[in-house]
Coordinates of C-alpha atoms in Angstrom, one line a residue:
M1 CA -2.8 24.8 -4.9
K2 CA -3.6 24.2 -1.2
Y3 CA -7.4 24.4 -0.2
P4 CA -7.7 28.0 0.7
N5 CA -10.6 28.0 3.2
F6 CA -10.7 25.6 6.2
E7 CA -10.8 25.1 9.9
V8 CA -8.7 22.8 12.0
V9 CA -10.5 21.4 15.1
L10 CA -8.6 19.0 17.3
A11 CA -10.3 16.8 19.7
D12 CA -8.4 15.7 22.8
N13 CA -9.3 12.5 24.5
N14 CA -7.1 13.1 27.4
S15 CA -3.8 12.4 25.4
T16 CA -0.8 11.7 27.5
N17 CA 1.8 11.4 24.8
G18 CA 2.9 15.2 24.4
S19 CA 0.8 15.8 21.4
I20 CA -1.7 18.4 22.9
Q21 CA 1.3 20.3 24.2
F22 CA 2.9 20.3 20.8
V23 CA -0.3 21.5 19.2
E24 CA -0.8 24.1 21.8
S25 CA 2.6 25.4 20.8
M26 CA 1.7 25.8 17.3
M27 CA -1.7 27.7 18.2
D28 CA -0.1 31.1 18.1
V29 CA 0.9 30.6 14.7
H30 CA -1.9 28.4 12.9
P31 CA -5.6 28.7 13.1
I32 CA -6.2 25.7 15.6
Q33 CA -9.3 24.9 17.5
L34 CA -8.3 22.4 20.5
L35 CA -11.5 20.9 22.2
K36 CA -10.3 19.6 25.7
G37 CA -11.4 18.5 28.8
K38 CA -13.8 15.8 27.9
S39 CA -13.0 12.2 26.7
R40 CA -15.1 10.5 24.2
P41 CA -15.0 7.2 22.1
Q42 CA -14.4 8.5 18.5
H43 CA -17.8 7.8 17.2
E44 CA -19.1 10.7 19.6
W45 CA -16.8 13.0 18.5
Y46 CA -18.1 12.4 14.9
N47 CA -21.8 12.9 16.3
H48 CA -20.7 16.1 18.2
F49 CA -18.9 17.5 14.5
A50 CA -21.7 16.4 12.5
A51 CA -24.5 18.0 14.6
T52 CA -22.0 21.2 15.2
C53 CA -20.3 22.1 11.9
S54 CA -21.5 24.9 9.9
S55 CA -19.3 24.5 6.8
E56 CA -20.6 22.7 3.7
Y57 CA -18.3 19.6 4.2
W58 CA -16.5 18.4 7.5
V59 CA -13.6 15.8 7.3
G60 CA -13.0 13.2 10.3
I61 CA -9.4 12.2 10.4
H62 CA -7.8 9.4 12.8
E63 CA -5.0 10.5 14.7
E64 CA -2.8 8.1 13.1
M65 CA -3.1 9.4 9.6
I66 CA -0.2 10.4 7.3
F67 CA -0.5 12.6 4.2
L68 CA 1.7 11.8 1.7
S69 CA 1.2 14.7 -1.2
D70 CA -0.1 18.2 -1.1
G71 CA -3.7 19.1 -2.4
W72 CA -5.1 16.1 -0.7
L73 CA -7.9 18.4 0.8
S74 CA -8.8 20.2 -2.5
D75 CA -9.2 16.9 -4.1
L76 CA -11.5 15.9 -1.3
V77 CA -13.6 18.6 -1.8
G78 CA -13.5 18.2 -5.8
F79 CA -14.7 15.0 -5.1
M80 CA -17.9 16.0 -3.1
E81 CA -18.4 19.1 -5.6
A82 CA -18.5 16.5 -8.5
Y83 CA -20.6 14.1 -6.9
P84 CA -23.3 15.7 -5.4
E85 CA -25.2 12.7 -4.3
T86 CA -22.7 11.7 -2.0
Y87 CA -23.3 12.6 1.5
V88 CA -20.5 10.3 3.1
L89 CA -17.4 9.4 1.5
G90 CA -15.1 7.1 3.2
G91 CA -11.6 5.9 3.0
D92 CA -12.0 2.3 3.1
Y93 CA -14.8 -0.2 2.6
F94 CA -15.3 -3.3 5.0
P95 CA -17.9 -5.6 3.2
H96 CA -20.3 -7.8 5.2
F97 CA -19.0 -10.8 7.4
D98 CA -20.4 -13.6 8.8
G99 CA -18.9 -15.2 12.1
S100 CA -16.4 -12.3 13.4
N101 CA -15.1 -12.0 16.5
E102 CA -16.5 -9.2 18.5
P103 CA -12.9 -7.3 19.5
V104 CA -13.9 -6.6 23.3
S105 CA -16.3 -9.6 24.2
G106 CA -14.8 -12.1 21.7
E107 CA -18.3 -13.1 21.0
I108 CA -19.1 -14.7 17.6
V109 CA -21.0 -11.8 15.7
N110 CA -22.4 -11.1 11.8
L111 CA -20.5 -7.6 11.1
R112 CA -22.3 -5.5 8.7
E113 CA -20.6 -3.5 6.0
S114 CA -19.1 -0.2 6.9
L115 CA -17.0 2.7 5.5
S116 CA -13.7 3.0 7.6
A117 CA -13.6 6.0 10.1
W118 CA -9.7 6.4 9.3
I119 CA -10.6 9.5 7.1
F120 CA -14.1 10.3 5.5
C121 CA -15.8 13.7 4.4
V122 CA -19.5 14.4 5.5
R123 CA -21.7 16.7 3.6
K124 CA -23.2 18.9 6.1
G125 CA -26.8 18.4 4.6
L126 CA -26.6 14.8 5.7
R127 CA -28.3 15.5 9.0
D128 CA -31.4 17.1 7.4
H129 CA -32.2 13.5 5.8
T130 CA -30.9 11.2 8.8
S131 CA -30.6 11.1 12.6
T132 CA -28.8 7.9 12.6
S133 CA -25.6 8.4 14.1
F134 CA -21.8 7.1 13.7
S135 CA -22.5 4.9 16.8
F136 CA -21.6 1.2 17.4
Y137 CA -25.1 -0.9 17.3
T138 CA -25.7 -4.4 18.0
Y139 CA -28.9 -6.3 18.1
S140 CA -29.8 -9.9 18.6
D141 CA -31.4 -11.6 15.6
D142 CA -33.6 -14.2 16.7
A143 CA -33.8 -15.7 12.8
V144 CA -30.2 -16.6 12.7
Q145 CA -29.5 -17.0 16.7
Q146 CA -26.5 -14.5 16.5
T147 CA -25.8 -10.9 17.2
I148 CA -25.6 -8.5 14.4
A149 CA -23.0 -6.2 14.9
Y150 CA -22.2 -2.8 13.3
D151 CA -18.8 -0.7 13.5
Q152 CA -18.8 2.9 13.9
G153 CA -20.8 4.2 10.8
G154 CA -21.9 0.8 9.7
K155 CA -25.7 1.7 10.9
L156 CA -25.7 5.0 9.3
M157 CA -24.4 3.4 5.9
E158 CA -27.4 1.0 6.2
D159 CA -30.1 3.8 6.9
M160 CA -28.5 5.9 4.0
R161 CA -28.8 3.2 1.6
R162 CA -32.4 2.5 2.9
D163 CA -33.3 6.3 2.4
G164 CA -31.5 6.8 -0.9
L165 CA -28.8 8.7 0.3
G166 CA -25.4 8.3 -1.7
F167 CA -22.0 7.3 0.1
A168 CA -19.0 6.1 -1.4
C169 CA -15.3 4.9 -1.1
M170 CA -12.6 7.0 -2.0
P171 CA -10.9 6.1 -5.7
D172 CA -7.4 4.3 -5.5
W173 CA -6.3 7.5 -6.6
F174 CA -7.2 9.3 -3.6
T175 CA -6.0 6.8 -1.2
R176 CA -2.7 6.8 -2.3
K177 CA -2.5 10.3 -0.9
W178 CA -2.7 9.1 2.7
Q179 CA -1.5 6.0 5.2
H180 CA -3.1 5.1 8.1
V181 CA 0.0 3.8 10.2
A182 CA -2.0 1.8 13.4
N183 CA -1.7 -2.0 13.3
A184 CA -5.7 -1.6 13.9
T185 CA -5.6 -4.0 16.6
W186 CA -8.9 -2.7 17.9
A187 CA -10.5 -4.0 14.6
F188 CA -12.8 -7.2 13.9
N189 CA -11.0 -10.2 13.0
T190 CA -12.3 -11.1 9.6
T191 CA -9.5 -13.7 8.5

């Protein structure tokens, strides 16, 4: 059974590949809200949705996701319902890495853990407990004489742990329902 109660909101970051025209051609048949006209980094869109969502849950989905089976949304909401202590459910878990290359500057940084932003689900009540955003965050740590870097959502995870708010990584049975198709060339080099 497909999940019966959802809204689709697409954020356009000034796409030039024809995808927006494709979405617009479907809007008469499918209930899709299209946010156009303001290009923002992905984490800013996530912060926007966290601040404006009125439903019990919202799901962030990266544009390069393919869903491999029906019922994934029902399963996702079912997980959140079964584990009410979970405020953020992420698609993958990236552990802490020392000596990573920051992808833009090339600087060697200590990269803090994070949940992937390819697909994740957020409980509406998260904003009642923390104001930490999904933003990238860095600071210089004099003790280790290195920059500490947080990928998007990484600082949020750290503050959630500090405040006793639950986050989880999707179980293997669920991650087999989707595939992220990008080469992730923007990711930190951790090899």
